Coordinates of N, CA, C and O in Angstrom, one line a residue:
X226 N 77.4 -2.4 58.8 CA 78.3 -3.9 58.6 C 77.6 -4.8 59.6 O 76.9 -4.4 60.4
X227 N 77.4 -6.0 59.2 CA 76.9 -7.2 60.2 C 78.0 -8.2 60.5 O 79.1 -8.2 59.4
X228 N 78.4 -8.6 61.7 CA 79.2 -9.6 61.7 C 78.6 -10.8 62.0 O 77.7 -10.7 62.8
X229 N 78.9 -12.0 61.4 CA 78.3 -13.3 61.8 C 79.1 -14.5 62.2 O 80.3 -14.5 62.0
X230 N 78.8 -14.8 63.4 CA 79.8 -15.9 64.1 C 79.0 -17.3 64.2 O 78.1 -16.9 65.0
X231 N 79.6 -18.2 63.7 CA 79.0 -19.7 63.8 C 79.6 -20.6 64.9 O 80.8 -20.3 65.0
X232 N 78.5 -21.2 65.7 CA 79.4 -22.2 66.2 C 78.3 -23.4 66.4 O 77.5 -23.5 65.7
X233 N 79.1 -24.4 67.2 CA 78.2 -25.6 67.1 C 78.6 -27.0 66.2 O 77.8 -27.9 66.2
X234 N 79.1 -26.4 65.1 CA 79.5 -28.1 64.5 C 80.5 -29.0 65.5 O 80.8 -28.8 66.4
X235 N 80.2 -30.4 64.9 CA 81.4 -30.8 65.3 C 81.2 -32.4 64.7 O 80.7 -32.1 63.2
X236 N 81.4 -33.6 65.0 CA 81.3 -34.9 64.9 C 80.3 -35.7 65.3 O 80.1 -35.5 66.3
X237 N 79.4 -36.0 64.5 CA 78.4 -36.7 65.2 C 78.0 -38.1 64.3 O 78.4 -38.2 62.8
X238 N 77.4 -39.2 64.6 CA 77.2 -40.4 63.9 C 75.4 -40.1 63.4 O 75.0 -39.4 63.9
X239 N 75.7 -41.0 62.2 CA 74.2 -40.9 61.5 C 73.4 -41.2 62.4 O 73.4 -42.1 63.3
X240 N 72.1 -40.6 62.3 CA 70.9 -40.3 63.2 C 70.9 -39.5 64.1 O 70.1 -39.2 65.0
X241 N 72.1 -38.8 64.7 CA 71.9 -37.8 65.9 C 71.9 -36.6 65.4 O 71.4 -36.2 64.2
X242 N 72.0 -35.7 66.3 CA 71.7 -34.3 66.4 C 72.7 -33.1 66.4 O 73.8 -33.2 67.4
X243 N 72.7 -32.1 65.8 CA 73.4 -31.1 66.4 C 72.8 -29.7 66.0 O 71.5 -29.6 65.2
X244 N 72.8 -28.7 67.0 CA 72.6 -27.3 66.7 C 73.4 -26.5 66.5 O 74.6 -26.2 67.3
X245 N 73.3 -25.7 65.5 CA 73.7 -24.9 64.9 C 73.8 -23.2 65.4 O 72.4 -23.0 65.5
X246 N 74.3 -22.5 65.6 CA 73.8 -21.2 66.4 C 75.0 -20.3 65.3 O 76.0 -20.3 65.2
X247 N 74.1 -18.7 65.1 CA 74.7 -18.1 64.5 C 74.4 -16.3 64.8 O 73.0 -16.1 65.1
X248 N 75.2 -15.7 65.8 CA 75.3 -14.7 66.4 C 75.8 -13.4 65.5 O 76.7 -13.6 65.1
X249 N 74.5 -12.8 65.2 CA 74.9 -11.5 64.4 C 74.9 -10.1 65.4 O 74.6 -10.1 66.6
X250 N 75.7 -9.4 64.7 CA 76.2 -7.8 65.5 C 76.4 -7.1 64.5 O 76.7 -7.1 63.5
X251 N 76.5 -5.9 64.8 CA 76.5 -4.5 64.0 C 75.2 -3.9 63.6 O 74.2 -4.1 64.6
X252 N 74.7 -3.9 62.5 CA 73.7 -3.1 61.7 C 72.6 -4.3 61.5 O 72.3 -4.4 60.8
X253 N 72.0 -5.0 62.8 CA 71.2 -6.1 62.8 C 69.5 -5.5 62.6 O 68.8 -6.6 61.9
X254 N 69.6 -4.1 62.5 CA 68.3 -3.8 62.3 C 67.8 -3.7 61.0 O 66.6 -3.7 60.2
X255 N 68.8 -3.7 60.0 CA 68.8 -3.8 58.5 C 68.5 -5.3 57.9 O 68.4 -5.6 56.8
X256 N 68.7 -6.1 59.0 CA 68.7 -7.7 58.4 C 67.3 -8.3 57.9 O 66.3 -7.6 58.3
X257 N 66.6 -8.6 56.7 CA 65.6 -9.1 55.9 C 65.6 -10.4 56.1 O 64.2 -11.2 56.5
X258 N 66.5 -11.4 55.8 CA 66.3 -12.7 56.1 C 67.8 -13.4 56.4 O 68.8 -12.8 56.0
X259 N 67.6 -14.3 57.4 CA 68.5 -14.9 57.9 C 68.8 -16.5 57.4 O 67.9 -17.2 57.3
X260 N 70.2 -16.9 56.8 CA 70.0 -18.0 56.0 C 71.2 -18.8 56.5 O 72.1 -18.6 56.7
X261 N 70.8 -20.5 56.3 CA 71.8 -21.2 56.2 C 72.5 -22.3 55.2 O 71.3 -22.2 54.4
X262 N 73.7 -21.6 54.7 CA 74.0 -22.7 53.6 C 75.0 -23.6 53.8 O 75.6 -23.7 54.9
X263 N 75.1 -24.8 53.2 CA 76.0 -25.8 53.5 C 77.3 -26.0 52.0 O 76.7 -25.9 50.7
X264 N 78.3 -26.5 52.2 CA 79.0 -26.6 51.1 C 79.9 -27.8 51.5 O 80.6 -28.2 52.3
X265 N 79.5 -28.8 50.5 CA 79.9 -30.2 50.9 C 81.4 -30.6 50.0 O 81.4 -29.8 48.9
X266 N 82.4 -31.2 50.1 CA 83.5 -31.4 49.5 C 83.1 -31.3 47.9 O 82.7 -32.8 47.7
X267 N 84.0 -30.9 47.1 CA 83.6 -30.9 45.6 C 82.4 -30.4 45.0 O 81.8 -30.7 44.0
X268 N 81.4 -29.7 46.0 CA 80.2 -29.6 45.7 C 80.0 -27.9 46.1 O 80.6 -27.0 46.5
X269 N 78.8 -27.6 45.1 CA 78.7 -26.3 45.2 C 78.2 -25.9 46.4 O 77.1 -26.7 46.8
X270 N 78.2 -24.9 46.9 CA 77.2 -24.3 47.9 C 75.8 -24.5 47.8 O 75.3 -23.8 46.5
X271 N 75.0 -24.8 48.8 CA 73.7 -24.9 48.6 C 72.8 -24.2 49.8 O 73.3 -24.1 50.9
X272 N 71.6 -23.8 49.4 CA 70.7 -23.2 50.3 C 70.4 -24.6 51.2 O 69.8 -25.3 50.8
X273 N 70.0 -24.2 52.5 CA 69.7 -25.5 53.3 C 68.2 -24.7 53.8 O 67.3 -25.5 53.9
X274 N 68.0 -23.3 54.7 CA 67.2 -23.0 55.4 C 67.1 -21.6 55.5 O 68.7 -21.0 55.7
X275 N 66.2 -20.8 55.5 CA 66.4 -19.3 55.8 C 64.9 -18.9 56.9 O 63.9 -19.8 56.5
X276 N 64.9 -17.9 57.4 CA 64.2 -17.4 58.3 C 63.8 -15.9 57.8 O 64.8 -15.3 57.9
X277 N 62.4 -15.6 57.5 CA 62.3 -13.9 57.6 C 62.7 -13.5 58.8 O 61.6 -13.7 59.9
X278 N 63.3 -12.5 59.1 CA 63.5 -11.9 60.3 C 62.4 -11.1 60.9 O 62.7 -11.1 62.6
X279 N 61.9 -10.8 60.4 CA 60.7 -10.1 60.9 C 59.3 -10.7 61.0 O 58.7 -10.7 62.0
X280 N 58.7 -11.4 59.8 CA 57.9 -11.8 59.8 C 58.1 -13.6 60.3 O 56.7 -14.2 60.8
X281 N 58.9 -14.2 60.6 CA 59.2 -15.4 60.7 C 59.1 -16.4 59.9 O 59.1 -17.9 60.3
X282 N 58.8 -15.8 58.6 CA 58.1 -17.1 57.6 C 60.0 -18.1 57.3 O 60.9 -17.2 57.3
X283 N 59.5 -19.2 56.9 CA 60.9 -20.2 56.7 C 60.8 -20.8 55.4 O 59.7 -20.9 54.9
X284 N 62.0 -21.1 55.2 CA 62.2 -22.0 53.8 C 63.3 -23.6 54.3 O 64.3 -23.0 54.9
X285 N 63.2 -24.3 53.4 CA 63.8 -25.2 53.7 C 64.3 -26.0 52.4 O 63.5 -26.3 51.6
X286 N 65.3 -26.5 52.3 CA 65.4 -27.5 50.8 C 65.0 -28.9 51.0 O 64.8 -29.2 52.1
X287 N 64.5 -29.2 50.3 CA 63.6 -30.6 50.0 C 64.4 -31.3 50.8 O 64.2 -32.4 51.7
X288 N 66.2 -31.6 50.6 CA 66.9 -32.4 51.3 C 66.8 -32.2 52.7 O 67.2 -33.5 53.4
X289 N 66.3 -31.3 53.6 CA 66.5 -31.1 55.0 C 64.7 -31.1 55.6 O 65.0 -31.5 56.8
X290 N 63.9 -30.9 54.5 CA 62.7 -31.0 55.1 C 62.4 -32.1 56.0 O 63.0 -33.2 55.9
X291 N 61.8 -31.8 57.4 CA 61.1 -33.1 58.4 C 62.3 -33.3 59.0 O 62.3 -34.0 60.3
X292 N 63.8 -32.5 58.8 CA 65.0 -33.4 59.8 C 65.4 -31.9 60.5 O 66.0 -31.9 61.5
X293 N 65.6 -30.6 59.8 CA 66.0 -29.4 60.3 C 65.1 -28.4 60.7 O 64.0 -28.6 59.6
X294 N 65.5 -27.6 61.7 CA 64.2 -26.6 62.2 C 65.5 -25.5 62.0 O 66.0 -25.5 62.9
X295 N 64.8 -24.4 61.7 CA 65.6 -22.9 61.6 C 64.8 -22.3 62.9 O 63.4 -22.3 62.4
X296 N 65.4 -21.4 63.2 CA 64.7 -20.3 64.2 C 65.4 -19.2 64.7 O 66.8 -19.3 64.5
X297 N 64.7 -18.2 64.8 CA 65.4 -17.1 65.2 C 64.9 -16.7 66.3 O 63.9 -16.7 67.0
X298 N 66.6 -15.9 67.1 CA 65.3 -15.1 68.5 C 66.1 -13.6 68.1 O 67.4 -13.3 68.2
X299 N 65.3 -13.0 67.7 CA 65.7 -11.5 67.5 C 65.9 -10.8 68.9 O 67.1 -9.8 68.5
X300 N 65.8 -10.7 69.9 CA 66.5 -10.2 70.9 C 68.1 -10.6 71.1 O 68.5 -9.7 71.4
X301 N 68.6 -11.7 71.1 CA 69.6 -12.5 71.0 C 70.1 -12.1 69.4 O 71.4 -12.0 69.5
X302 N 69.6 -11.3 68.3 CA 70.3 -11.6 67.2 C 70.7 -13.0 67.0 O 72.2 -12.6 66.4
X303 N 70.1 -14.2 67.0 CA 70.8 -15.3 67.1 C 70.0 -15.9 66.2 O 68.7 -15.8 66.5
X304 N 70.4 -16.7 65.2 CA 69.6 -17.9 64.2 C 70.2 -18.9 64.6 O 71.3 -19.4 64.9
X305 N 69.3 -20.1 64.7 CA 69.9 -21.6 65.1 C 69.2 -22.7 64.1 O 68.4 -22.2 63.3
X306 N 70.0 -23.5 63.8 CA 69.6 -24.5 63.0 C 69.5 -25.8 63.8 O 70.9 -26.3 63.8
X307 N 68.6 -26.6 63.9 CA 68.3 -28.0 64.6 C 68.4 -28.8 63.6 O 67.6 -28.7 63.0
X308 N 69.3 -29.8 63.8 CA 69.7 -30.6 62.8 C 69.5 -32.0 63.5 O 70.2 -32.6 64.3
X309 N 68.7 -32.6 62.9 CA 68.3 -34.4 63.6 C 68.5 -35.1 62.4 O 68.5 -34.8 61.3
X310 N 68.2 -36.4 62.7 CA 68.0 -37.5 62.1 C 69.7 -37.2 61.2 O 69.2 -37.4 59.5
X311 N 70.5 -36.9 61.4 CA 71.7 -36.3 60.3 C 72.1 -37.6 59.4 O 72.0 -38.8 60.0
X312 N 72.5 -37.4 58.1 CA 73.1 -38.4 57.5 C 74.3 -38.0 56.8 O 74.8 -36.9 56.9
X313 N 75.0 -39.2 56.2 CA 76.5 -38.9 56.1 C 76.5 -37.5 54.9 O 77.5 -37.0 55.1
X314 N 75.2 -37.6 54.4 CA 75.4 -36.6 53.2 C 75.0 -35.3 53.9 O 75.2 -34.2 52.8
X315 N 74.7 -35.3 55.0 CA 74.9 -33.9 55.7 C 76.4 -33.1 55.8 O 76.4 -31.6 56.4
X316 N 77.2 -34.0 55.7 CA 78.4 -33.4 56.1 C 78.9 -32.3 54.9 O 78.9 -32.6 53.7
X317 N 79.1 -31.1 55.8 CA 79.6 -30.2 55.0 C 80.3 -28.9 56.0 O 80.1 -29.0 57.2
X318 N 80.8 -27.8 55.4 CA 80.7 -26.6 56.3 C 79.5 -25.7 56.0 O 78.8 -25.4 54.8
X319 N 78.8 -25.6 56.9 CA 77.7 -25.0 57.0 C 78.1 -23.1 57.3 O 78.9 -22.9 58.1
X320 N 77.3 -22.5 56.4 CA 77.8 -21.0 56.9 C 76.3 -20.1 57.2 O 75.5 -20.3 56.3
X321 N 76.0 -19.4 57.9 CA 75.1 -18.7 58.3 C 75.0 -17.3 57.0 O 76.6 -16.7 57.1
X322 N 74.6 -16.8 56.7 CA 74.0 -15.5 55.6 C 73.1 -14.5 56.2 O 72.3 -14.7 56.5
X323 N 73.5 -13.6 56.1 CA 72.4 -12.4 56.1 C 72.0 -11.8 55.3 O 73.2 -10.7 54.3
X324 N 70.8 -11.8 54.6 CA 70.0 -10.8 53.3 C 69.8 -9.5 54.0 O 68.7 -9.6 54.8
X325 N 70.2 -8.6 53.4 CA 69.8 -6.9 54.1 C 68.7 -6.7 53.4 O 68.5 -7.3 51.5
X326 N 68.0 -5.9 53.7 CA 66.6 -5.0 53.1 C 67.1 -4.7 51.8 O 68.0 -3.7 51.6
X327 N 66.6 -5.0 50.7 CA 66.8 -4.6 49.1 C 68.2 -5.2 48.7 O 68.2 -4.5 47.7
X328 N 68.6 -6.2 49.4 CA 69.6 -6.8 49.0 C 69.4 -8.2 48.2 O 68.7 -8.7 48.7
X329 N 70.7 -9.2 48.4 CA 71.0 -10.3 47.8 C 71.5 -11.0 49.1 O 72.6 -9.9 49.5
X330 N 71.8 -12.5 49.1 CA 72.7 -12.6 49.9 C 74.1 -12.8 49.3 O 75.5 -12.6 50.2
X331 N 74.4 -12.3 47.9 CA 75.9 -11.9 47.4 C 75.9 -11.0 48.1 O 77.5 -10.9 48.0
X332 N 75.3 -9.8 48.3 CA 76.1 -8.7 48.7 C 75.6 -8.4 50.1 O 75.3 -7.3 50.1
X333 N 75.2 -9.8 50.8 CA 75.0 -9.5 52.2 C 76.1 -9.8 53.3 O 77.2 -9.5 53.0
X334 N 76.2 -10.5 53.8 CA 76.9 -10.7 54.7 C 77.2 -12.5 55.3 O 76.1 -12.7 55.5
X335 N 78.6 -12.7 55.5 CA 78.5 -14.3 55.7 C 79.4 -14.4 56.7 O 80.2 -13.5 57.1
X336 N 79.2 -15.9 57.5 CA 79.9 -16.4 58.6 C 81.6 -16.6 57.9 O 81.6 -17.0 57.0
X337 N 82.2 -17.2 59.1 CA 83.4 -17.6 58.5 C 83.0 -19.5 58.5 O 83.7 -20.0 57.9
X338 N 81.9 -19.9 58.7 CA 81.7 -21.2 58.9 C 82.1 -22.2 59.9 O 82.9 -22.1 60.5
X339 N 81.0 -23.3 59.9 CA 81.5 -23.9 60.9 C 81.2 -25.9 60.3 O 80.3 -26.2 59.5
X340 N 82.4 -26.6 60.8 CA 82.2 -27.7 59.6 C 81.4 -28.7 60.5 O 81.3 -29.0 61.8
X341 N 80.6 -29.5 59.9 CA 80.0 -30.9 60.4 C 80.2 -31.9 60.0 O 80.1 -32.2 58.6
X342 N 80.5 -33.0 60.6 CA 80.9 -34.3 60.1 C 79.9 -35.2 60.7 O 79.9 -35.2 61.8
X343 N 79.1 -36.1 59.6 CA 78.4 -37.3 60.4 C 78.9 -38.3 59.8 O 79.2 -38.4 58.4
X344 N 79.7 -39.2 60.3 CA 79.9 -40.7 60.3 C 79.1 -41.7 59.9 O 77.8 -41.5 60.8
X345 N 79.0 -42.6 59.5 CA 78.3 -44.0 59.0 C 78.4 -44.6 60.2 O 79.4 -44.9 60.5

């Protein structure tokens, strides 16, 4: 079992920045990839960014490339999402997820979500 707790969401003006954090606890040694997803009102959930927990390789959705940076601190079992140059279309509930070794996000673990609102 892995527990994920997100923090750092809030209200920000367009062009501003926020940093989301996701602290993992429990069986963190089995984590393979940590990812951030988001779901905007009336839209499907989409992947934003992910980081390989052992190798450090990263993935970004095209919509956030050059603006968001994902990073992980293995010692603290925490993954961060630095979001710069925020746009109103970034408004969503952001979820942290852990994909376990040999598994998928669907059978992994998810946080409760943190809301990000970007005003124009």
